[in-house]
Short mmCIF file of C-alpha atoms in Angstrom, two decimals:
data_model
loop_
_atom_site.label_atom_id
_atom_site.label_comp_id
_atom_site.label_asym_id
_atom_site.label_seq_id
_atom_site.Cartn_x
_atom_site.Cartn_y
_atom_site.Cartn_z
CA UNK D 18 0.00 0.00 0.00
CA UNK D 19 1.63 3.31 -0.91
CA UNK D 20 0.19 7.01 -1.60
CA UNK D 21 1.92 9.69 -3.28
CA UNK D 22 0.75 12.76 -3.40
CA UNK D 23 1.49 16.71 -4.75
CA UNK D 24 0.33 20.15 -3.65
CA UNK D 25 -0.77 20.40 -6.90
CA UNK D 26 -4.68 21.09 -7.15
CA UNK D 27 -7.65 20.28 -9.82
CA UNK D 28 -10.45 21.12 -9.95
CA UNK D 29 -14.06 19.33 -10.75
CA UNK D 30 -16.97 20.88 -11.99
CA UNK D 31 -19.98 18.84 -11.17
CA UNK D 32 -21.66 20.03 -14.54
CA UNK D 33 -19.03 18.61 -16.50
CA UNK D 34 -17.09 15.61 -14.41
CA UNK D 35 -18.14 12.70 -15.29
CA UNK D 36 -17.25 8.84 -14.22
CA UNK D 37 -16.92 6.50 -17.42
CA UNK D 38 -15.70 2.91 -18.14
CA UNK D 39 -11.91 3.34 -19.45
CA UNK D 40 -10.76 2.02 -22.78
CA UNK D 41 -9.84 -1.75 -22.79
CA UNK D 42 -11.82 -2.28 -19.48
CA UNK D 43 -13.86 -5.24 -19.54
CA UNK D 44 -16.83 -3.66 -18.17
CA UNK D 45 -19.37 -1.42 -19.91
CA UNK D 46 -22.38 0.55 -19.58
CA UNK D 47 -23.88 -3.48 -19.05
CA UNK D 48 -22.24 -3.32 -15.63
CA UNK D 49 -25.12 -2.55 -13.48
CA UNK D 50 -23.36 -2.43 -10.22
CA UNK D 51 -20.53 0.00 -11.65
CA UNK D 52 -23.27 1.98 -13.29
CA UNK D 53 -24.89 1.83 -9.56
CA UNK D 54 -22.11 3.07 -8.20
CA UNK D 55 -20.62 5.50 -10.44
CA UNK D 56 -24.56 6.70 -10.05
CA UNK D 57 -23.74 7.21 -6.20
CA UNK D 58 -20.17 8.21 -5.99
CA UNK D 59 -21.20 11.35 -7.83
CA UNK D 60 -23.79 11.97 -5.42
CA UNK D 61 -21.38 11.92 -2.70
CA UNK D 62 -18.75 13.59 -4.42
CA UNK D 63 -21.29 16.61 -5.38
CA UNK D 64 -23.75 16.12 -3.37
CA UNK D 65 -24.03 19.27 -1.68
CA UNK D 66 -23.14 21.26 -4.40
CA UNK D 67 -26.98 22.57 -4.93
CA UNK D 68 -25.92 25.56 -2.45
CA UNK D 69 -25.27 29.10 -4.52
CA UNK D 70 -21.82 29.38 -4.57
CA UNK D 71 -19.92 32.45 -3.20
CA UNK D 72 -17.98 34.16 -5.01
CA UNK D 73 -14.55 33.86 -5.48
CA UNK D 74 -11.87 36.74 -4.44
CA UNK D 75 -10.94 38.96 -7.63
CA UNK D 76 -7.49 37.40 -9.08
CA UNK D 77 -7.74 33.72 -7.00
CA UNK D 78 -5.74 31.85 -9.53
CA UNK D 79 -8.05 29.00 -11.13
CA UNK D 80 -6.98 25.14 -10.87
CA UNK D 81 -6.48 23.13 -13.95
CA UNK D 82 -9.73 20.75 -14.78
CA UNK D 83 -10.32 17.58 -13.94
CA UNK D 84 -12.45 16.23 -16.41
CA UNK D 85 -13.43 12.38 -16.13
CA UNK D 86 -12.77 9.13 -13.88
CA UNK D 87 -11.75 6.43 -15.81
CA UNK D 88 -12.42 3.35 -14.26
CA UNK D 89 -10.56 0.10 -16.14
CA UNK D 90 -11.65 -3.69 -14.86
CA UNK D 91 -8.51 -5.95 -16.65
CA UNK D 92 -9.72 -8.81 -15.73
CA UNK D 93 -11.11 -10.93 -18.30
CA UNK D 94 -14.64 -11.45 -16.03
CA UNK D 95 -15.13 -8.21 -14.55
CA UNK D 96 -17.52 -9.90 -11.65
CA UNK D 97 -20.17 -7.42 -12.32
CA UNK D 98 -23.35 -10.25 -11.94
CA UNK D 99 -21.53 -12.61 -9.21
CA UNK D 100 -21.47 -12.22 -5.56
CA UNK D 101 -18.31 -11.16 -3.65
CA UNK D 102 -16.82 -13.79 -1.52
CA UNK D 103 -13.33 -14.74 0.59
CA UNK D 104 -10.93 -14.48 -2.49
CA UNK D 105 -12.03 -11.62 -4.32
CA UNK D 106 -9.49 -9.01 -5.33
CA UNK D 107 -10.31 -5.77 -3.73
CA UNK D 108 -7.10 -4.07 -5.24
CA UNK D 109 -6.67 -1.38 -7.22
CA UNK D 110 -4.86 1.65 -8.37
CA UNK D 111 -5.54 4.91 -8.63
CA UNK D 112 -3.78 7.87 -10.63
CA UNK D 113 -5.55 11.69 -10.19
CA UNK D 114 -3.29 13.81 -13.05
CA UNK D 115 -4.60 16.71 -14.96
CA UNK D 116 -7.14 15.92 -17.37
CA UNK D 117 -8.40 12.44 -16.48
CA UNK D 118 -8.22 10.52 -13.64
CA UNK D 119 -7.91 6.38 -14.32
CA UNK D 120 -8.70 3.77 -11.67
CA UNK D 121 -7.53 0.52 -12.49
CA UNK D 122 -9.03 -2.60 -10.88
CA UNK D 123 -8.51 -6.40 -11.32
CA UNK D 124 -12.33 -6.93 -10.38
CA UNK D 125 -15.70 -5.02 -9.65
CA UNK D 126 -14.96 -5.75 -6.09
CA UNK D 127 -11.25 -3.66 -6.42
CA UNK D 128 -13.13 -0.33 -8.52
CA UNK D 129 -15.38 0.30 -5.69
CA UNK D 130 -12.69 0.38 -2.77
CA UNK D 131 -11.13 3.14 -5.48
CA UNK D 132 -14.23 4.52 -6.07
CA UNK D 133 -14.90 4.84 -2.48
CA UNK D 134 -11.06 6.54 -1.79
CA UNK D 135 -11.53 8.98 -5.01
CA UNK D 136 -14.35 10.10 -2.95
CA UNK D 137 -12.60 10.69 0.16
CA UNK D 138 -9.69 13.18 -1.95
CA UNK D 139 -12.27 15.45 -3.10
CA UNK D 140 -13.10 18.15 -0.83
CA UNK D 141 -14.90 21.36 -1.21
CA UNK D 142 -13.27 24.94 -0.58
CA UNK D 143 -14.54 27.61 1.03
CA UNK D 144 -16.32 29.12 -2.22
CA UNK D 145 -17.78 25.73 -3.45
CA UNK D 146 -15.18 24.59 -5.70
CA UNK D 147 -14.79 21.04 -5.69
CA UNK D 148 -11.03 20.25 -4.91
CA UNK D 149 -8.84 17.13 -5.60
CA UNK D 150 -4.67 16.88 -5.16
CA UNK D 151 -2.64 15.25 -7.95
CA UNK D 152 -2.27 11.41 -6.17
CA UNK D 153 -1.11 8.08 -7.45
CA UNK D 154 -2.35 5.15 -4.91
CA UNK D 155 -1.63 1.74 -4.99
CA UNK D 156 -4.01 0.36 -2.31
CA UNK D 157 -5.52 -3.58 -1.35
CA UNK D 158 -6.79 -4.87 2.03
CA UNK D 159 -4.24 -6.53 4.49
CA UNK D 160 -7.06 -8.54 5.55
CA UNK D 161 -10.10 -10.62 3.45
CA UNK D 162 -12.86 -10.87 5.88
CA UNK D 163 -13.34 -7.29 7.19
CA UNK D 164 -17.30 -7.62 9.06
CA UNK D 165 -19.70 -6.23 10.77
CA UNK D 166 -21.88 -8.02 12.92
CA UNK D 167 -25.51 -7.06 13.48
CA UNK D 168 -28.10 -8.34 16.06
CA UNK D 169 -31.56 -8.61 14.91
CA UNK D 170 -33.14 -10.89 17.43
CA UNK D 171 -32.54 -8.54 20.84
CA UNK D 172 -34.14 -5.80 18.91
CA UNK D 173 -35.56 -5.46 15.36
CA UNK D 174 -33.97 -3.55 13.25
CA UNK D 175 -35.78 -1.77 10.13
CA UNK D 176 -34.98 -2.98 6.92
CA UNK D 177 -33.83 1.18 6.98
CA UNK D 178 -31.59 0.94 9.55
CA UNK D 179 -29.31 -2.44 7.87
CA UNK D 180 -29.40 -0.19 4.42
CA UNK D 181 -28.03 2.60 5.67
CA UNK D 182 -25.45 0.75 7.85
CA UNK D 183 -24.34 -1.46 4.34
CA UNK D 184 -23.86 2.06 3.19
CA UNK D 185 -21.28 2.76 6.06
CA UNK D 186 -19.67 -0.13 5.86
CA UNK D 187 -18.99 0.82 2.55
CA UNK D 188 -17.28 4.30 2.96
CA UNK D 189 -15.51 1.84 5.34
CA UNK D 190 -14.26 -0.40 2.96
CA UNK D 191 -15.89 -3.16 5.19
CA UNK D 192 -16.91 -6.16 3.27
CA UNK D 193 -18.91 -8.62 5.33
CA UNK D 194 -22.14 -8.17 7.32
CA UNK D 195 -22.61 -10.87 10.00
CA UNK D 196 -25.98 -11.37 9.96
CA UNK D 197 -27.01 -12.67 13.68
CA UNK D 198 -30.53 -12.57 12.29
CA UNK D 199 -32.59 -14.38 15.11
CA UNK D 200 -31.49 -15.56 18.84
CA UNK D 201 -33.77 -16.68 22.09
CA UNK D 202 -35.69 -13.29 22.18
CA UNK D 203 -37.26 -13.10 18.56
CA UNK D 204 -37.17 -14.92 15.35
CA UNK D 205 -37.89 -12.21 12.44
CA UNK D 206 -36.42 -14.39 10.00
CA UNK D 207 -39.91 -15.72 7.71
CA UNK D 208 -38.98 -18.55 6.67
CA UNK D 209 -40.89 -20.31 3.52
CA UNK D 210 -40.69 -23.72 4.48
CA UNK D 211 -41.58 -22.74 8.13
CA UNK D 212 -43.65 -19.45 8.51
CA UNK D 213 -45.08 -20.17 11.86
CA UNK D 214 -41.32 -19.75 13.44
CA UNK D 215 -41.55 -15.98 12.43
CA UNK D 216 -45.36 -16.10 12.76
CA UNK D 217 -44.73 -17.41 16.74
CA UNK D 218 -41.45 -16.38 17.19
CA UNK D 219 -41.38 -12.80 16.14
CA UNK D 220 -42.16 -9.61 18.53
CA UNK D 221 -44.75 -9.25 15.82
CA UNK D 222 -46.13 -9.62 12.48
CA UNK D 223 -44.40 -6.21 11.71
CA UNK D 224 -41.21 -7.31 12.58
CA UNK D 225 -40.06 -9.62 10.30
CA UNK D 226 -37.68 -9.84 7.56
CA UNK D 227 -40.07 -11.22 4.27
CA UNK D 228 -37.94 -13.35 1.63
CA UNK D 229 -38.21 -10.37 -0.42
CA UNK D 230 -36.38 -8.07 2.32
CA UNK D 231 -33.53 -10.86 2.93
CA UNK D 232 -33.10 -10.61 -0.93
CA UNK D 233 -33.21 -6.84 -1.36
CA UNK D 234 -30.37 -6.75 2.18
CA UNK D 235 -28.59 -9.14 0.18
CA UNK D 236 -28.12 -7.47 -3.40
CA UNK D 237 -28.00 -4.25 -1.49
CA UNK D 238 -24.97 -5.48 -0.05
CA UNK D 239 -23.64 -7.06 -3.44
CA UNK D 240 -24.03 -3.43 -5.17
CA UNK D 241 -21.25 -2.76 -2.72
CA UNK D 242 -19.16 -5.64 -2.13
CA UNK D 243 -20.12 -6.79 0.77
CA UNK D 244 -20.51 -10.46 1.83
CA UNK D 245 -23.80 -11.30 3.65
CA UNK D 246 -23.19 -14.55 6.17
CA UNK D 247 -26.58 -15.37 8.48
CA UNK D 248 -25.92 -16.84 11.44
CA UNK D 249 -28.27 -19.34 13.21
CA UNK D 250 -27.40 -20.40 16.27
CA UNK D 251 -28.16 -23.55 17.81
CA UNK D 252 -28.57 -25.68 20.16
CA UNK D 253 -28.53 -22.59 22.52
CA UNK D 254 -29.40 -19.62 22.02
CA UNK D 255 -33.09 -20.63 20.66
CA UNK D 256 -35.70 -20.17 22.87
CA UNK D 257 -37.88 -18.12 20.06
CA UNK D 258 -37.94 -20.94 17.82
CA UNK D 259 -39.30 -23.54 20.25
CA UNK D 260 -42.78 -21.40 19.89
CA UNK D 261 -43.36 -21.89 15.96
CA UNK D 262 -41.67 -25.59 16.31
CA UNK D 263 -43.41 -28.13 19.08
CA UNK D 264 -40.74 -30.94 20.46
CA UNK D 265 -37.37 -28.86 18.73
CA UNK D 266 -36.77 -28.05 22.36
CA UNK D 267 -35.51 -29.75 25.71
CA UNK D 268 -38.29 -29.85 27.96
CA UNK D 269 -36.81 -29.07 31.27
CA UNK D 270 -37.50 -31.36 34.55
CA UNK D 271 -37.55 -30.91 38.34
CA UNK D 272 -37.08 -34.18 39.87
CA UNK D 273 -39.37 -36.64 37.56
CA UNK D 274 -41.47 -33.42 36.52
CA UNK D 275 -41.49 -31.05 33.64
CA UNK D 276 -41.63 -27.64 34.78
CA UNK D 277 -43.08 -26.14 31.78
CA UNK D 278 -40.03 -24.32 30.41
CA UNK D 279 -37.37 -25.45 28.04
CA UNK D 280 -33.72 -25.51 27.49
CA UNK D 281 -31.53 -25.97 24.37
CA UNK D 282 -32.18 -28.07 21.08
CA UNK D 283 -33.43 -31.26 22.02
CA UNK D 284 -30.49 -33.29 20.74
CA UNK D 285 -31.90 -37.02 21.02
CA UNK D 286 -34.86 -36.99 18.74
CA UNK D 287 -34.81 -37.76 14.90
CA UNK D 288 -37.37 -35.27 14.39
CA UNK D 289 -34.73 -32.66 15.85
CA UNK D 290 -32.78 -33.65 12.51
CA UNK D 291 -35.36 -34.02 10.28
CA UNK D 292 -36.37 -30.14 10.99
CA UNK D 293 -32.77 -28.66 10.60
CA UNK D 294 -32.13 -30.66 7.19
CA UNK D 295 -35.15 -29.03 5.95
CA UNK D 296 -34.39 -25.67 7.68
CA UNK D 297 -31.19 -25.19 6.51
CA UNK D 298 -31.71 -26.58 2.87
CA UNK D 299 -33.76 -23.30 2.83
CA UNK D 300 -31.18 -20.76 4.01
CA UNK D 301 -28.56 -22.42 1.60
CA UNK D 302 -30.58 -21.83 -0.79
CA UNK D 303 -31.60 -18.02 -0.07
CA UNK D 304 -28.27 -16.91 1.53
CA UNK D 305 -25.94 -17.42 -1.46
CA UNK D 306 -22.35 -16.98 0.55
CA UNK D 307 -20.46 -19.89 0.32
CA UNK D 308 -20.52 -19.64 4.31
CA UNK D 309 -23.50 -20.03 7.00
CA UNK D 310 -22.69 -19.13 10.44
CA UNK D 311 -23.31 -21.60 13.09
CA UNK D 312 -23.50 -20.16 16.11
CA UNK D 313 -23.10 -23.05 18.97
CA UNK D 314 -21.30 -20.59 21.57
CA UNK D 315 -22.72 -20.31 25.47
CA UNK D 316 -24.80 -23.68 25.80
CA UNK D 317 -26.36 -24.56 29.13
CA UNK D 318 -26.11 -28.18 29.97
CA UNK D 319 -28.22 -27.75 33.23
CA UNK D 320 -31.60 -28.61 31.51
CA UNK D 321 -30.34 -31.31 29.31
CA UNK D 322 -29.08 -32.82 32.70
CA UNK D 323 -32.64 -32.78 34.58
CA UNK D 324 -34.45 -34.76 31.52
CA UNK D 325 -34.28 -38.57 32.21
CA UNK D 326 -34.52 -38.85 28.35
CA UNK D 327 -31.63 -37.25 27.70
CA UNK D 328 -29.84 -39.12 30.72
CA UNK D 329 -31.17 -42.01 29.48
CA UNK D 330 -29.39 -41.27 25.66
CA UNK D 331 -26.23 -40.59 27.36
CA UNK D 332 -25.45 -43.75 29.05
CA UNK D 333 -26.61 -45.38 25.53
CA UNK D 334 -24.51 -43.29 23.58
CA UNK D 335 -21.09 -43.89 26.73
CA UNK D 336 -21.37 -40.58 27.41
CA UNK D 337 -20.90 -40.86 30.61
CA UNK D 338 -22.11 -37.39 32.64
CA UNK D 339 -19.93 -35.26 29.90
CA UNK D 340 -22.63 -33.00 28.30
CA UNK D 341 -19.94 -31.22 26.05
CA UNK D 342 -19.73 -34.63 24.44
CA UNK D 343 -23.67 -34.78 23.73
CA UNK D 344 -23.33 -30.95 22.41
CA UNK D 345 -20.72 -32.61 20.14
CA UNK D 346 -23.35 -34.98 19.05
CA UNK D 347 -25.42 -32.44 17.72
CA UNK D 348 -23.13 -30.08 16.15
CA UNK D 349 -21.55 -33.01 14.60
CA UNK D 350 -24.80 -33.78 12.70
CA UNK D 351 -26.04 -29.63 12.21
CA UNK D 352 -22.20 -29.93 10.32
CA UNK D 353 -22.80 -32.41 8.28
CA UNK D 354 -26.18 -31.26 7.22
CA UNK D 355 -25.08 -27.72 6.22
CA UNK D 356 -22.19 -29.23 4.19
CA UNK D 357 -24.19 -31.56 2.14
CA UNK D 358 -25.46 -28.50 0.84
CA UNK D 359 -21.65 -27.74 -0.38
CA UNK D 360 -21.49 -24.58 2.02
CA UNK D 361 -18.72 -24.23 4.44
CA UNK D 362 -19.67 -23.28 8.05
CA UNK D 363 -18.14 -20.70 10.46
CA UNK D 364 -18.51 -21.64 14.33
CA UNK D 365 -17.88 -19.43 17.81
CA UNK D 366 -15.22 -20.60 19.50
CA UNK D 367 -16.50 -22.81 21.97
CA UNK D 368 -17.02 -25.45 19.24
CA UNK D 369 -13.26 -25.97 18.59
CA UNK D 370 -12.89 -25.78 22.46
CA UNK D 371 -15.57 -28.51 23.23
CA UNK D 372 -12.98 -30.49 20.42
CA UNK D 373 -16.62 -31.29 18.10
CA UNK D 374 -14.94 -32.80 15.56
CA UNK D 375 -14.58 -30.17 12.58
CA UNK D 376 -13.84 -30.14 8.65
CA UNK D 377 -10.23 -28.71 8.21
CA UNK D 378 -12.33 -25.70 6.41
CA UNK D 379 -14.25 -24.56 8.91
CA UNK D 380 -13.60 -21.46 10.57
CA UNK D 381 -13.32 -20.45 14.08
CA UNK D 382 -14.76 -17.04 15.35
CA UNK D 383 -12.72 -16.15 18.71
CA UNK D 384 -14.44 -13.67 20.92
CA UNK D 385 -13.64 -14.91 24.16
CA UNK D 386 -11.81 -11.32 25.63
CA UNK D 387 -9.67 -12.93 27.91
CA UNK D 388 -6.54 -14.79 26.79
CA UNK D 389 -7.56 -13.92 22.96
CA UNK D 390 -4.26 -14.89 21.79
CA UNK D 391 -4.06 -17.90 23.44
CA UNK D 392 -6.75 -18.68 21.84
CA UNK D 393 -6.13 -17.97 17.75
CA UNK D 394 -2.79 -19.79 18.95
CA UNK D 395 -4.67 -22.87 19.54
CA UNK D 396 -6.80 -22.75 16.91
CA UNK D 397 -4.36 -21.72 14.14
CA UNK D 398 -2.56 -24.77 15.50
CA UNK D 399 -5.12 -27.21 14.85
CA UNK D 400 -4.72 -25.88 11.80
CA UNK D 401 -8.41 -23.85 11.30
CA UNK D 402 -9.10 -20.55 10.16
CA UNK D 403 -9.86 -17.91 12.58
CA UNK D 404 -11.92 -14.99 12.65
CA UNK D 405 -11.27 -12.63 15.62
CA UNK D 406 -13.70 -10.33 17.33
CA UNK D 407 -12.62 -10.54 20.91
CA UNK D 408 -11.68 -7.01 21.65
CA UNK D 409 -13.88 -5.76 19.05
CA UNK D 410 -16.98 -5.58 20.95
CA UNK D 411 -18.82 -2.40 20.53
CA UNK D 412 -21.54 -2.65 22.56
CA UNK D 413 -19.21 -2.64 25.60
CA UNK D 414 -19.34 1.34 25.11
CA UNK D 415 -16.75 3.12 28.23
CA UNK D 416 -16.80 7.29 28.85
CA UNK D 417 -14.50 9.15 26.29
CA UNK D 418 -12.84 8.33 23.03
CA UNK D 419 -12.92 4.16 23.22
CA UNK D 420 -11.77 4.18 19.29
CA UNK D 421 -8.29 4.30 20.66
CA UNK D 422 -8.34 1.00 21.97
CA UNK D 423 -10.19 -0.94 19.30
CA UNK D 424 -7.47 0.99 17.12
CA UNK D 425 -4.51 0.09 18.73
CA UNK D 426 -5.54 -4.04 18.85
CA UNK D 427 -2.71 -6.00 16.76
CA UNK D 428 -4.70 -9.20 15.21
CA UNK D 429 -1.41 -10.73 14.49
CA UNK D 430 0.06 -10.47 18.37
CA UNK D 431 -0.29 -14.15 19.20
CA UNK D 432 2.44 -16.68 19.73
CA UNK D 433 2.31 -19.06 16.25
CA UNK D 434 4.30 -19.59 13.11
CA UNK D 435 4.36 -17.53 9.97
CA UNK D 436 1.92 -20.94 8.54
CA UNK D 437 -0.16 -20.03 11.38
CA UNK D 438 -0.43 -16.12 11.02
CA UNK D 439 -1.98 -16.85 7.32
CA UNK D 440 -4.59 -18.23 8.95
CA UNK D 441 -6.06 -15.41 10.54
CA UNK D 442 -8.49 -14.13 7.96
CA UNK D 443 -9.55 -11.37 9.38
CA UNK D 444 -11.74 -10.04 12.17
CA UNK D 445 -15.07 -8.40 13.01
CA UNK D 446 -17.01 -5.78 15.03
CA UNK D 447 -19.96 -7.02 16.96
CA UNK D 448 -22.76 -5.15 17.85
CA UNK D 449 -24.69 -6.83 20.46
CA UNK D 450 -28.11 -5.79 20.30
CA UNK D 451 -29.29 -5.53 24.10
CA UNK D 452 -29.40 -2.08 24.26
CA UNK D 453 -29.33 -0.97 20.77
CA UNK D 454 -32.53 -0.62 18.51
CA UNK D 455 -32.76 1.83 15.20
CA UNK D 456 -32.54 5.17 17.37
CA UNK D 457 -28.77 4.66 18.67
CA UNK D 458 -27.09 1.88 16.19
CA UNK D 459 -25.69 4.43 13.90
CA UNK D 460 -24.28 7.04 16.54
CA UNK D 461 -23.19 3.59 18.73
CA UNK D 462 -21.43 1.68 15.67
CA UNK D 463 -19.87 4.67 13.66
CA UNK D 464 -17.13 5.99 13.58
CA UNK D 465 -15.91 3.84 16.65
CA UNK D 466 -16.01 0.56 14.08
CA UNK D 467 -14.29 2.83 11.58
CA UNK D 468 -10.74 2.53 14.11
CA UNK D 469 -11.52 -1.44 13.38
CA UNK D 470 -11.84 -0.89 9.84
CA UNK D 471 -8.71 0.85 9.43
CA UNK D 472 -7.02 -1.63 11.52
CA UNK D 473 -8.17 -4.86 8.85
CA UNK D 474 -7.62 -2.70 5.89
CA UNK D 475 -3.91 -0.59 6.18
CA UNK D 476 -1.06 -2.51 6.94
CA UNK D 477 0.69 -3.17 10.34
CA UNK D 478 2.83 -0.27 10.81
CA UNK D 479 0.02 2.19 10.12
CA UNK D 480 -0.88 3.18 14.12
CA UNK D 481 0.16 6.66 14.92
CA UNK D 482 -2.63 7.80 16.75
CA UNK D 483 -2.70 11.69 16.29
CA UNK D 484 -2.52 11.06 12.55
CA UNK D 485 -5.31 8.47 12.65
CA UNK D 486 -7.32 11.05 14.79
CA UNK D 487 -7.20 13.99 12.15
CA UNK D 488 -8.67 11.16 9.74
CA UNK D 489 -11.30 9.79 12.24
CA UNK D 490 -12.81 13.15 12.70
CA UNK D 491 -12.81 14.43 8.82
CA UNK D 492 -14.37 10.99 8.67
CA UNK D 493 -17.31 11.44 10.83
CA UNK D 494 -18.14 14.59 9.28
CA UNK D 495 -17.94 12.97 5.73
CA UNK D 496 -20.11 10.29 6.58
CA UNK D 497 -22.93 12.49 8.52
#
């Protein structure tokens, strides 16, 4: 990554600038999501330019004219009708020189990080001329999975509300939203094989996510080259689906009694199975990431141990009293499931710790705050891929500027090999959704998750502080 760039100024006038496909690119007017975004970049670039300008001072010298963004795709399939996923090739490079600007890009996925930077240069001057410095940049992410995770099961959240947060992500050059779409409190998600889970399971009928709002989230997300990974969690963490789906949960005991209320997934029963192939053939099909999050983090054995069924299917099975072994069981079979449907899974880290037995692919989420490292160490040395997220969790919010923190975390700072660093992919920040609803996401998330973004994006030795503050704060005021 590398940025050079003069004193020398151009200038744009939104009346004549205009963002075109380059010569020899292999993308056209066809492209709809370049056209989309070349559409929207202009927007932001101009888009308070409406005001009446004031005038400028007698003699003020005027800037040379930038005329035109080129934007070049020289690859031979641009990627303008696929989805983004783990490998794609967010490079690109940029060159701002008097007339034309080019931006050259391997992929789609490359021209709208550039797209989104080109943005950032331009800045308006006192009188309302439109302002960009003569820059070369040669920029690409230090890190593939850059995410975002959302919580839509503590509170709803308004289709609104994930929009406009896919469009911060973007002027983040984030590229994956975590989708924790339902947990014990409320299942929104309506599901087409199933519609009495959302039906049952929801706050209410109005708040759900319809197959056509999961679709419109999910190319909304695509038009800016971001990833969209659901995560359903089981076998804890699912008290709201137990109400749209009779006998899919533990019924709990007090001595040889039931006492009415449930625990986790009931893990014995065939019927148990039978639902979750069904389920999950369903979100393969409507979630088209080649990954489905898991979940299977923070189950309680303590109901599992008062059912005499259960007891009863552990001395069958020779599992002795060890309920991490039964919770193995299940996951075991809820992994096997998901990859007959040729997608790969991602897990919380209390999967790899129970030692379920797991597919060399899967990946390992780590959010565990203390002893982190520890933790990637161990799991890089079983050879998985990790996700981190551990001290990345914004809903912890603390008095004062808390960005400092989140911005001074090094992923890599874990005892491994060089073999074992590659296989950190990335990391993510979580926002838990307790005490966060449509009125104080934005204002909670941004720009605090911007420090995280910077810190997956711009390579290791970018972390001076004061400089990253000046940025952080031009930032906010860009994004408002």
């Amino acid at each position: 990554q590398w940025l050079r760039t003069s004193r020398r100024q151009l200038q744009l006038a939104p009346a004549r600038f205009q963002l075109v496909h380059g010569a020899g690119s292999s993308a056209g007017p066809a492209c709809g999501l370049l056209q989309d975004a070349f559409r929207r970049y202009y927007e932001y670039v101009f888009g308070q330019s409406r005001r009446r300008r004031g005038r400028r001072p007698l003699g003020a010298r005027a800037e040379p004219e930038l005329s035109q963004l080129q934007v070049v795709i020289e690859s031979r399939d641009p990627g303008c009708h696929s989805y983004p996923h783990l490998a794609s090739n967010e490079a690109y490079h940029l060159t701002v020189t008097e007339p034309v600007a080019v931006l050259k890009a391997n992929e789609v996925w490359g021209a709208l990080r550039g797209l989104e930077t080109f943005s950032q240069l331009v800045h308006e001057d006192d009188y309302g001329s439109f302002l960009v410095n003569e820059s070369e940049i040669d920029d690409f992410p230090r890190f593939a999975h850059r995410g975002i995770l959302l919580d839509t099961s503590r509170h709803y959240l308004p289709l609104k509300s994930i929009l406009t947060n896919l469009d911060a992500m973007a002027f983040n050059k984030f590229n994956v939203l975590h989708w924790h779409i339902v947990d014990d409190q409320s299942f929104p998600y309506q599901s087409i094989y199933f519609p009495e889970l959302s039906d049952k399971g929801a706050y209410s009928y109005n708040h759900i996510y319809t197959p056509t709002d999961v679709r419109l989230v999910i190319e909304y997300a695509r038009l800016r080259g971001i990833r969209v990974i659901p995560e359903f969690d089981t076998p804890g963490h699912t008290q709201s689906w137990g109400k749209g789906q009779k006998g899919l949960l533990t019924p709990c005991y007090s001595g040889e009694q039931p006492t009415g209320s449930f625990g986790p997934v009931n893990p014995i029963l065939n019927t148990t199975y039978n639902f979750m192939t069904k389920f999950f053939k369903e979100i393969s099909s409507v979630f088209p990431d080649a990954y489905i999050h898991l979940g299977g983090d923070e189950v309680n054995f303590d109901c599992w141990k008062s059912n005499p069924e259960v007891k009863e299917f552990m001395k069958k099975q020779g599992f002795g009293i060890d309920y991490a072994k039964l919770e193995s069981y299940y996951i075991q079979k809820i992994l096997n499931i998901v990859s007959s449907y040729d997608k790969g899974y991602m897990v919380w880290q209390e999967v790899f710790d129970n030692k379920v037995q797991l597919k060399p692919e899967t990946v390992v989420q780590v959010w565990m705050e203390n002893s982190y490292a520890h933790e990637l160490s161990s799991v890089t040395g079983a050879g998985f891929t990790a996700i981190l997220a551990a001290p990345w969790y914004l809903d912890y919010i603390s008095y004062g500027q808390d960005w400092k923190k989140y911005y001074s975390v090094e992923p890599l700072n874990f005892p491994g090999s060089e073999k074992q660093k590659k296989l950190l992919i990335g990391g993510e920040a979580c926002l838990w959704g307790e005490f966060v609803d449509a009125t104080n996401l934005t204002p909670r998330l941004w720009p605090r998750a911007s420090a995280v973004g910077e810190r997956l994006w711009s390579s290791r030795n970018v972390t001076n502080l004061q400089d990253a503050y000046k940025r952080l704060t031009n930032h906010r005021c860009r994004m408002l």
